[in-house]
Coordinates of C-alpha atoms in Angstrom, one line a residue:
M1 CA 192.4 13.1 -89.2
S2 CA 195.0 14.0 -86.5
Q3 CA 197.7 16.4 -87.4
P4 CA 201.3 15.0 -87.1
V5 CA 203.2 16.3 -84.0
S6 CA 206.0 18.6 -84.8
A7 CA 209.5 17.5 -83.8
P8 CA 211.0 19.4 -80.9
S9 CA 213.4 22.3 -81.8
P10 CA 217.0 21.1 -81.5
A11 CA 218.1 24.5 -80.3
F12 CA 215.4 24.5 -77.5
V13 CA 216.3 20.9 -76.5
Q14 CA 220.0 21.8 -76.4
Q15 CA 219.3 24.9 -74.2
L16 CA 217.0 22.8 -71.9
N17 CA 219.7 20.1 -71.5
F18 CA 222.3 22.8 -70.9
H19 CA 220.3 24.3 -68.0
A20 CA 219.7 20.8 -66.6
R21 CA 223.3 19.6 -66.7
D22 CA 226.0 22.2 -67.5
A23 CA 224.8 25.6 -66.5
S24 CA 225.8 25.0 -62.9
N25 CA 229.3 24.0 -64.0
E26 CA 229.7 27.1 -66.1
A27 CA 228.5 29.3 -63.3
A28 CA 230.8 27.6 -60.8
A29 CA 233.8 28.3 -63.0
L30 CA 232.9 31.9 -63.3
Q31 CA 232.2 32.3 -59.6
A32 CA 235.3 30.4 -58.5
A33 CA 237.5 32.6 -60.8
F34 CA 235.9 35.7 -59.3
A35 CA 236.4 34.4 -55.7
L36 CA 240.0 33.4 -56.4
G37 CA 240.8 36.9 -57.8
L38 CA 241.9 35.2 -61.0
F39 CA 240.8 38.0 -63.3
G40 CA 242.8 40.5 -61.3
H41 CA 246.0 38.6 -62.0
L42 CA 245.7 38.7 -65.8
P43 CA 246.8 41.7 -68.0
E44 CA 244.6 43.1 -70.8
T45 CA 245.4 41.4 -74.1
G46 CA 248.1 43.3 -75.9
S47 CA 249.0 45.5 -73.0
G48 CA 251.1 43.2 -71.0
E49 CA 252.9 39.8 -71.0
P50 CA 250.5 36.9 -70.9
V51 CA 250.5 34.9 -67.7
S52 CA 251.5 31.2 -67.9
L53 CA 249.3 28.6 -66.1
E54 CA 252.0 27.9 -63.6
T55 CA 252.4 31.6 -62.7
L56 CA 248.6 32.1 -62.6
A57 CA 248.3 29.1 -60.2
K58 CA 250.9 30.7 -57.9
R59 CA 249.2 34.1 -58.0
V60 CA 245.8 32.7 -57.0
G61 CA 247.3 30.4 -54.4
G62 CA 246.0 27.3 -56.1
T63 CA 247.2 24.1 -57.7
W64 CA 248.1 23.9 -61.3
R65 CA 245.4 21.3 -62.1
G66 CA 242.7 23.2 -60.2
T67 CA 243.5 26.6 -61.8
R68 CA 243.5 25.0 -65.2
S69 CA 240.1 23.4 -64.6
V70 CA 238.7 26.9 -63.8
V71 CA 240.4 28.9 -66.5
E72 CA 239.9 26.6 -69.5
P73 CA 236.1 27.1 -69.7
L74 CA 236.7 30.9 -69.5
V75 CA 238.8 30.7 -72.6
A76 CA 236.1 28.7 -74.4
L77 CA 233.5 31.2 -73.4
G78 CA 235.7 34.1 -74.7
F79 CA 236.2 36.0 -71.5
V80 CA 239.9 35.0 -71.3
H81 CA 242.3 34.9 -74.2
L82 CA 244.9 32.1 -74.5
E83 CA 248.0 32.8 -76.6
E84 CA 249.6 29.5 -77.6
G85 CA 252.9 29.0 -75.9
R86 CA 252.7 32.2 -73.9
G87 CA 249.8 32.2 -71.5
Y88 CA 246.5 33.9 -70.6
S89 CA 245.3 37.5 -70.7
L90 CA 241.9 39.3 -70.4
R91 CA 240.0 40.5 -73.4
A92 CA 239.5 44.3 -73.3
S93 CA 235.7 44.0 -73.0
T94 CA 236.1 41.7 -70.0
V95 CA 238.5 44.2 -68.3
A96 CA 236.1 47.0 -68.9
F97 CA 233.1 45.5 -67.0
L98 CA 235.2 43.9 -64.2
R99 CA 236.6 47.3 -63.3
D100 CA 233.0 48.6 -62.8
E101 CA 232.5 48.7 -59.0
A102 CA 228.7 48.5 -59.2
F103 CA 228.9 45.5 -61.5
T104 CA 231.4 43.6 -59.3
T105 CA 229.1 44.4 -56.3
R106 CA 226.3 42.6 -58.1
L107 CA 228.6 39.6 -58.6
K108 CA 229.5 39.4 -55.0
E109 CA 225.8 39.5 -54.0
A110 CA 225.0 36.7 -56.5
R111 CA 227.8 34.5 -55.3
R112 CA 226.3 34.5 -51.8
W113 CA 223.2 32.7 -53.0
W114 CA 224.7 29.5 -54.4
H115 CA 223.9 27.3 -51.4
P116 CA 220.6 28.9 -50.3
L117 CA 219.3 28.5 -53.8
A118 CA 219.5 24.7 -53.3
L119 CA 216.6 25.1 -50.8
L120 CA 214.2 26.5 -53.5
S121 CA 211.8 23.5 -53.2
Q122 CA 211.5 24.1 -49.5
A123 CA 210.8 27.8 -50.1
V124 CA 208.1 26.9 -52.7
R125 CA 206.4 24.4 -50.4
G126 CA 206.5 26.8 -47.4
G127 CA 206.0 30.1 -49.1
G128 CA 208.5 32.0 -47.0
P129 CA 212.2 32.4 -46.2
V130 CA 214.5 29.4 -45.6
E131 CA 217.3 28.9 -43.1
W132 CA 220.9 28.2 -44.2
G133 CA 224.1 28.7 -42.4
G134 CA 222.4 30.2 -39.4
E135 CA 220.7 32.9 -41.4
S136 CA 217.3 33.5 -43.0
W137 CA 217.3 33.7 -46.8
D138 CA 214.4 35.1 -48.9
V139 CA 215.1 32.7 -51.9
L140 CA 211.7 33.6 -53.5
G141 CA 212.6 37.3 -53.3
W142 CA 215.9 36.6 -55.0
Y143 CA 214.1 34.7 -57.8
R144 CA 211.7 37.7 -58.2
A145 CA 214.8 40.0 -58.5
L146 CA 216.4 37.7 -61.1
F147 CA 213.5 36.8 -63.3
L148 CA 210.4 38.9 -62.5
S149 CA 211.7 42.4 -61.9
P150 CA 213.1 44.9 -64.4
A151 CA 216.6 44.0 -65.4
P152 CA 219.3 46.1 -63.7
S153 CA 221.2 48.6 -65.7
I154 CA 224.4 46.9 -66.9
P155 CA 226.9 48.8 -69.1
S156 CA 227.5 46.4 -72.1
A157 CA 226.2 43.4 -73.8
E158 CA 229.3 41.4 -72.8
A159 CA 228.7 42.4 -69.1
R160 CA 225.0 41.4 -69.3
D161 CA 226.1 38.0 -70.8
F162 CA 228.6 37.5 -68.0
H163 CA 226.1 38.4 -65.3
D164 CA 223.5 36.1 -66.8
R165 CA 225.8 33.1 -66.8
F166 CA 227.2 34.0 -63.3
A167 CA 223.9 34.7 -61.5
R168 CA 220.9 33.4 -63.4
N169 CA 222.3 30.1 -64.7
P170 CA 222.4 28.3 -61.3
A171 CA 219.0 29.7 -60.5
R172 CA 217.7 28.3 -63.8
T173 CA 219.1 24.9 -63.0
L174 CA 217.4 24.9 -59.6
A175 CA 214.1 26.0 -61.0
L176 CA 214.1 22.9 -63.2
V177 CA 215.2 20.7 -60.3
T178 CA 212.4 22.1 -58.1
A179 CA 209.8 21.7 -60.8
A180 CA 210.8 18.1 -61.2
E181 CA 210.9 17.4 -57.4
L182 CA 207.4 18.9 -56.9
D183 CA 206.0 17.0 -60.0
V184 CA 205.1 20.3 -61.6
L185 CA 206.4 19.3 -65.0
V186 CA 204.6 15.9 -64.8
K187 CA 201.3 17.7 -64.0
L188 CA 201.7 20.1 -67.0
V189 CA 202.3 17.3 -69.5
R190 CA 198.5 16.6 -69.5
G191 CA 197.8 20.3 -70.3
P192 CA 197.3 23.7 -68.7
V193 CA 196.4 23.6 -65.0
P194 CA 194.9 26.5 -62.9
L195 CA 197.4 27.9 -60.4
E196 CA 195.4 27.1 -57.3
V197 CA 194.8 23.5 -58.5
L198 CA 198.4 23.0 -59.4
A199 CA 199.6 24.3 -56.0
R200 CA 197.2 22.0 -54.2
E201 CA 198.3 19.0 -56.3
V202 CA 202.0 19.5 -55.7
G203 CA 201.7 20.7 -52.1
A204 CA 203.0 24.2 -52.6
S205 CA 202.1 27.7 -51.7
A206 CA 200.2 29.2 -54.7
E207 CA 202.0 32.6 -54.4
A208 CA 205.4 30.9 -54.1
L209 CA 204.6 28.5 -57.0
E210 CA 203.8 31.5 -59.2
V211 CA 207.3 32.7 -58.6
L212 CA 208.7 29.4 -59.7
L213 CA 206.5 29.4 -62.7
G214 CA 207.6 32.9 -63.5
A215 CA 211.2 31.8 -63.6
L216 CA 210.3 28.8 -65.9
A217 CA 208.3 31.3 -68.1
A218 CA 211.4 33.4 -68.4
M219 CA 213.2 30.3 -69.6
G220 CA 210.6 29.7 -72.3
I221 CA 209.3 26.5 -70.7
V222 CA 205.8 27.5 -69.4
Q223 CA 203.3 30.3 -70.0
A224 CA 200.1 31.5 -68.4
Q225 CA 197.1 30.6 -70.6
E226 CA 193.4 31.1 -70.3
T227 CA 192.8 27.8 -68.6
G228 CA 195.9 28.0 -66.4
W229 CA 199.7 27.4 -66.5
G230 CA 200.9 25.1 -69.3
F231 CA 203.9 24.4 -71.4
T232 CA 205.0 26.7 -74.2
E233 CA 204.7 25.1 -77.7
A234 CA 208.5 24.5 -77.8
A235 CA 208.5 22.9 -74.3
G236 CA 205.4 20.8 -75.1
R237 CA 207.2 19.2 -78.1
A238 CA 210.4 18.6 -76.1
L239 CA 208.8 17.4 -72.8
D240 CA 206.1 15.0 -73.7
A241 CA 205.1 12.0 -71.6
Q242 CA 207.8 9.9 -73.2
S243 CA 210.8 12.3 -73.1
L244 CA 210.1 14.0 -69.8
P245 CA 211.2 11.0 -67.6
Y246 CA 214.4 10.8 -69.6
F247 CA 215.1 14.5 -69.1
Q248 CA 214.3 14.5 -65.4
R249 CA 216.8 11.6 -64.7
A250 CA 219.7 14.1 -65.3
L251 CA 218.6 16.4 -62.5
P252 CA 219.6 14.3 -59.4
A253 CA 223.1 13.8 -60.9
T254 CA 223.4 17.6 -61.3
M255 CA 222.5 18.1 -57.6
A256 CA 225.0 15.5 -56.5
Y257 CA 227.7 18.0 -57.5
W258 CA 226.0 21.1 -56.2
E259 CA 227.8 21.6 -52.9
A260 CA 231.2 20.6 -54.3
L261 CA 230.9 23.1 -57.2
G262 CA 229.9 25.8 -54.7
H263 CA 233.3 25.2 -52.9
L264 CA 235.3 25.0 -56.1
D265 CA 237.6 27.9 -55.0
E266 CA 238.3 26.0 -51.8
A267 CA 239.2 22.9 -53.8
V268 CA 241.6 24.9 -56.0
R269 CA 243.4 26.5 -53.0
E270 CA 243.2 23.8 -50.3
Q271 CA 242.6 20.6 -52.3
R272 CA 239.6 20.0 -50.1
F273 CA 237.0 18.1 -52.1
R274 CA 233.4 18.1 -50.7
L275 CA 232.5 15.2 -53.0
D276 CA 235.7 13.1 -52.9
L277 CA 235.3 10.1 -55.2
R278 CA 238.6 8.7 -54.0
D279 CA 236.8 8.0 -50.8
P280 CA 235.6 4.4 -51.2
E281 CA 232.2 4.8 -49.6
T282 CA 231.5 8.0 -51.4
A283 CA 232.6 6.4 -54.7
R284 CA 230.4 3.3 -54.0
R285 CA 227.3 5.5 -53.5
I286 CA 227.8 7.8 -56.5
Y287 CA 228.8 5.0 -58.9
Q288 CA 226.0 2.8 -57.9
E289 CA 223.6 5.7 -58.4
N290 CA 225.1 6.4 -61.8
A291 CA 224.9 2.7 -62.8
S292 CA 221.2 2.7 -61.9
R293 CA 220.6 5.9 -63.7
I294 CA 222.4 4.8 -66.9
S295 CA 220.6 1.4 -66.7
S296 CA 217.3 3.3 -66.9
I297 CA 218.3 4.6 -70.4
F298 CA 220.1 1.5 -71.4
A299 CA 218.1 0.9 -74.6
S300 CA 218.9 4.4 -76.1
H301 CA 222.6 4.1 -75.2
L302 CA 222.7 0.6 -76.7
R303 CA 221.7 2.0 -80.1
L304 CA 224.5 4.5 -79.9
S305 CA 227.1 2.0 -78.7
R306 CA 226.3 -0.4 -81.6
Q307 CA 227.5 2.2 -84.0
A308 CA 230.9 2.0 -82.3
A309 CA 230.8 -1.8 -82.7
T310 CA 230.0 -1.3 -86.4
L311 CA 233.0 1.0 -86.7
V312 CA 235.3 -1.6 -85.1
R313 CA 233.9 -4.4 -87.3
S314 CA 234.9 -2.3 -90.3
M315 CA 238.5 -2.6 -89.1
R316 CA 238.6 -6.2 -88.0
P317 CA 236.3 -9.2 -87.8
L318 CA 234.5 -9.8 -84.5
A319 CA 233.8 -13.5 -85.1
Q320 CA 235.2 -15.4 -82.1
A321 CA 236.6 -12.2 -80.7
R322 CA 237.3 -11.8 -77.0
V323 CA 236.2 -8.4 -75.8
L324 CA 237.0 -6.8 -72.4
D325 CA 234.8 -4.0 -71.1
V326 CA 236.7 -2.2 -68.4
G327 CA 234.6 -0.1 -66.0
T328 CA 231.5 -1.4 -67.7
G329 CA 228.9 0.6 -65.8
S330 CA 225.5 -0.5 -67.1
G331 CA 227.2 -3.0 -69.5
V332 CA 225.9 -1.2 -72.5
W333 CA 229.2 -1.0 -74.5
G334 CA 230.1 -4.7 -73.9
A335 CA 226.5 -5.7 -74.8
A336 CA 226.8 -3.8 -78.1
F337 CA 229.8 -5.8 -79.0
G338 CA 228.2 -9.0 -77.8
L339 CA 225.3 -8.4 -80.2
A340 CA 227.6 -7.5 -83.1
D341 CA 228.5 -11.1 -83.8
P342 CA 226.9 -14.3 -82.4
T343 CA 230.3 -15.8 -81.5
T344 CA 231.8 -12.9 -79.6
H345 CA 232.6 -13.4 -75.9
V346 CA 232.6 -10.3 -73.6
T347 CA 234.0 -9.9 -70.1
Y348 CA 232.5 -7.1 -68.0
L349 CA 234.9 -5.7 -65.4
D350 CA 233.6 -3.4 -62.6
S351 CA 232.9 -3.4 -58.9
P352 CA 230.5 -6.0 -57.5
H353 CA 227.7 -3.6 -56.8
V354 CA 227.9 -2.2 -60.3
L355 CA 227.8 -5.6 -61.9
D356 CA 224.5 -6.3 -60.1
A357 CA 223.0 -3.8 -62.6
V358 CA 224.5 -5.5 -65.6
R359 CA 223.1 -9.0 -65.1
P360 CA 219.4 -8.1 -65.9
H361 CA 220.5 -6.5 -69.2
L362 CA 222.5 -9.5 -70.3
A363 CA 219.6 -11.8 -69.5
K364 CA 217.1 -9.7 -71.4
L365 CA 219.4 -9.6 -74.4
K366 CA 220.2 -13.4 -74.1
L367 CA 223.9 -12.7 -73.8
E368 CA 224.6 -14.6 -70.6
A369 CA 226.1 -17.7 -72.3
R370 CA 228.8 -15.5 -74.0
S371 CA 229.4 -13.2 -71.0
E372 CA 231.7 -13.2 -68.0
L373 CA 231.3 -10.8 -65.0
W374 CA 234.6 -9.9 -63.5
A375 CA 234.5 -8.1 -60.1
G376 CA 237.6 -6.1 -59.5
D377 CA 239.5 -2.8 -59.4
C378 CA 240.6 -1.9 -62.9
L379 CA 243.8 -0.4 -61.5
S380 CA 244.9 -3.5 -59.7
V381 CA 243.7 -6.6 -61.6
D382 CA 246.0 -8.7 -63.7
Y383 CA 244.9 -8.4 -67.3
G384 CA 247.3 -11.0 -68.5
E385 CA 249.1 -11.2 -71.9
S386 CA 247.5 -11.4 -75.4
R387 CA 244.1 -12.3 -74.0
Y388 CA 241.8 -9.9 -75.8
D389 CA 241.0 -8.8 -79.4
V390 CA 239.2 -5.6 -78.3
I391 CA 239.4 -3.7 -75.0
L392 CA 236.7 -1.1 -74.3
L393 CA 237.1 1.8 -71.9
P394 CA 233.7 3.4 -71.7
Q395 CA 234.0 6.9 -70.1
I396 CA 236.5 5.5 -67.5
I397 CA 239.6 7.6 -68.1
P398 CA 238.2 10.7 -66.5
A399 CA 237.5 8.7 -63.3
L400 CA 241.1 7.5 -62.9
P401 CA 244.0 9.5 -61.3
P402 CA 246.2 10.9 -64.1
S403 CA 249.3 9.4 -62.4
E404 CA 248.0 5.9 -62.8
L405 CA 247.4 6.2 -66.6
P406 CA 250.9 5.2 -67.9
S407 CA 251.0 1.9 -66.0
F408 CA 247.3 1.3 -66.7
F409 CA 247.7 1.7 -70.5
A410 CA 250.9 -0.4 -70.4
R411 CA 249.0 -3.4 -68.8
L412 CA 246.1 -3.0 -71.3
A413 CA 248.5 -2.9 -74.2
R414 CA 250.1 -6.1 -72.9
A415 CA 246.7 -7.8 -72.8
L416 CA 245.9 -7.0 -76.4
R417 CA 246.5 -9.7 -79.0
P418 CA 248.2 -8.9 -82.3
G419 CA 245.7 -6.9 -84.4
G420 CA 243.9 -5.9 -81.3
L421 CA 242.1 -2.6 -80.7
L422 CA 241.8 -0.4 -77.7
L423 CA 238.6 1.7 -77.9
I424 CA 238.2 4.7 -75.5
S425 CA 234.8 6.4 -75.4
G426 CA 233.9 9.7 -73.9
Y427 CA 234.7 13.4 -74.4
L428 CA 237.7 14.5 -76.4
L429 CA 239.2 17.9 -76.0
T430 CA 240.7 20.0 -78.8
D431 CA 244.5 20.0 -79.1
R432 CA 244.6 23.4 -77.3
R433 CA 242.1 22.2 -74.6
D434 CA 239.9 25.1 -75.4
G435 CA 236.7 23.2 -76.2
P436 CA 234.2 21.8 -76.6
L437 CA 232.5 23.5 -73.7
D438 CA 230.5 20.4 -72.6
A439 CA 233.7 18.5 -72.4
L440 CA 235.4 21.2 -70.3
Y441 CA 232.4 21.3 -67.9
F442 CA 232.7 17.5 -67.6
A443 CA 236.4 17.9 -66.8
L444 CA 235.5 20.5 -64.2
R445 CA 233.2 18.0 -62.5
R446 CA 236.0 15.4 -62.5
Y447 CA 238.3 17.9 -60.9
V448 CA 235.9 18.9 -58.2
T449 CA 235.4 15.3 -57.2
N450 CA 239.1 14.6 -57.0
E451 CA 239.1 12.2 -60.0
G452 CA 240.9 12.2 -63.3
D453 CA 240.8 14.4 -66.4
V454 CA 239.4 14.8 -69.9
L455 CA 242.2 14.5 -72.5
S456 CA 242.9 15.7 -76.0
L457 CA 244.1 13.4 -78.8
P458 CA 247.7 14.5 -78.5
E459 CA 247.6 13.7 -74.8
F460 CA 246.2 10.3 -75.5
R461 CA 248.9 9.7 -78.1
A462 CA 251.6 10.7 -75.6
L463 CA 250.3 8.0 -73.2
L464 CA 249.6 5.3 -75.8
G465 CA 252.7 5.6 -78.0
P466 CA 255.3 4.6 -75.3
V467 CA 253.3 1.3 -74.6
G468 CA 253.3 0.3 -78.2
L469 CA 249.9 1.6 -79.3
T470 CA 251.5 3.9 -81.8
D471 CA 248.5 4.6 -84.1
A472 CA 245.5 6.4 -82.6
R473 CA 242.7 8.4 -84.1
G474 CA 239.5 10.0 -82.9
F475 CA 236.1 9.4 -84.4
D476 CA 232.8 11.3 -83.9
M477 CA 230.0 9.2 -82.5
P478 CA 226.5 10.3 -81.4
I479 CA 226.7 12.4 -78.2
Q480 CA 230.5 11.9 -77.7
Q481 CA 233.6 10.5 -79.4
V482 CA 235.8 7.5 -79.5
V483 CA 239.6 7.1 -79.7
I484 CA 240.8 3.9 -81.3
A485 CA 244.4 2.8 -80.9
H486 CA 246.4 -0.1 -82.1
R487 CA 250.0 -1.1 -82.9
G488 CA 249.9 0.0 -86.5
D489 CA 248.9 -3.5 -87.6
V490 CA 245.2 -2.8 -88.5
A491 CA 243.9 -0.9 -91.5
W492 CA 241.9 2.2 -90.7
P493 CA 238.3 2.3 -92.1
D494 CA 237.2 4.6 -94.9
V495 CA 235.6 7.0 -92.3
A496 CA 236.8 10.5 -91.8
P497 CA 238.4 10.8 -88.3
S498 CA 237.5 13.7 -86.1
A499 CA 241.2 14.5 -85.5

């Protein structure tokens, strides 16, 4: 009788997903702060007047929005202190290691490697140095120094943590990206593989591949076994044949931001965005890739979205309801509401090339007869007056310019019928904008692509109240959160709000 397979460790899965998605954002914030000289412009907490965001932006020569995008994660990480109503200062422990010349020299060296590290897969295939920026870079040697050599002497636990996030986190992300690109992870799903066999199967130098495997071993993902290299027990439970494809789909999205994150300091000072999503062609390419990627995990997201539909149905009936899904993406949110009641009609609004990815899902779910595809720009279409009972905004607010939000919400409020609900899904920041960290990293990506912002509930209320949506609450949903707003004419459900 076969033994039941143990469930993957939530902590290990969380760490794995962090290294795949957010570690590069965290490292980019730290490296940009260092390059901007931000730390040098802040006093030690308790020994000087805290510096306001406006003053800090002037001192680093950057914009208010860009400086905020960099400093907010540093507050959440504990390296910078925010005193409400006064400004920012540096914790004493942070001041101590940033005054250590040997330590800051290590940081300068680590920062040089951001872009060459992206050539790790080339280095593993070829087994030698790679060319970038007219220079030769021993990327494999850098990985040996980071993961396979004795750790350098660093004066304190706080300094070691800072250096780990600053230098090793981007290297961890690229180790995962390279392992996915070379099919190393796929090969290991079937069990341990001898190094020479694995190198031959993935088309890599055995010696170079061993460096990559060493980095993955330091991350707790693989280990050398009697019969070859294989997954650790924790990784084997988390990356089986079913979950591995889902995990690997996040990696190309991470790499889409790599160059832009590496020039974050340039964006803050010069407002030069290497991945500018206000450029129509760039936006078309990225959003089409996102729609395709999201479509590949449509089923799992549909289960989560249906919980939001259940929450709305506890507030008002969905029978005969007209629902508008603005910026629909894969169509998963609108589909969840279409499935919530057999008489609901859903309109899906997005760009024509995005809607192409929606049609197959509606056909599979047999929702076509109660669906309408509306090709258009959400900032310029006429939503009409009192047309919809529910309007959905699935993760669209961070993609819109903040200056457009007042008029955007005004037009949406006008389009809501009496008793109508506006549902906004996505990340929701704390009132102080000092967390959660994954939301701040998402906000950083939005900044570096010249898009919108992630908001707190007070910020949403400040935008929604003037257009008549005077009652707004946040609710926890799987993965992210939703904000629901109305005119005060709908009873709230017996569910504890998140804020």
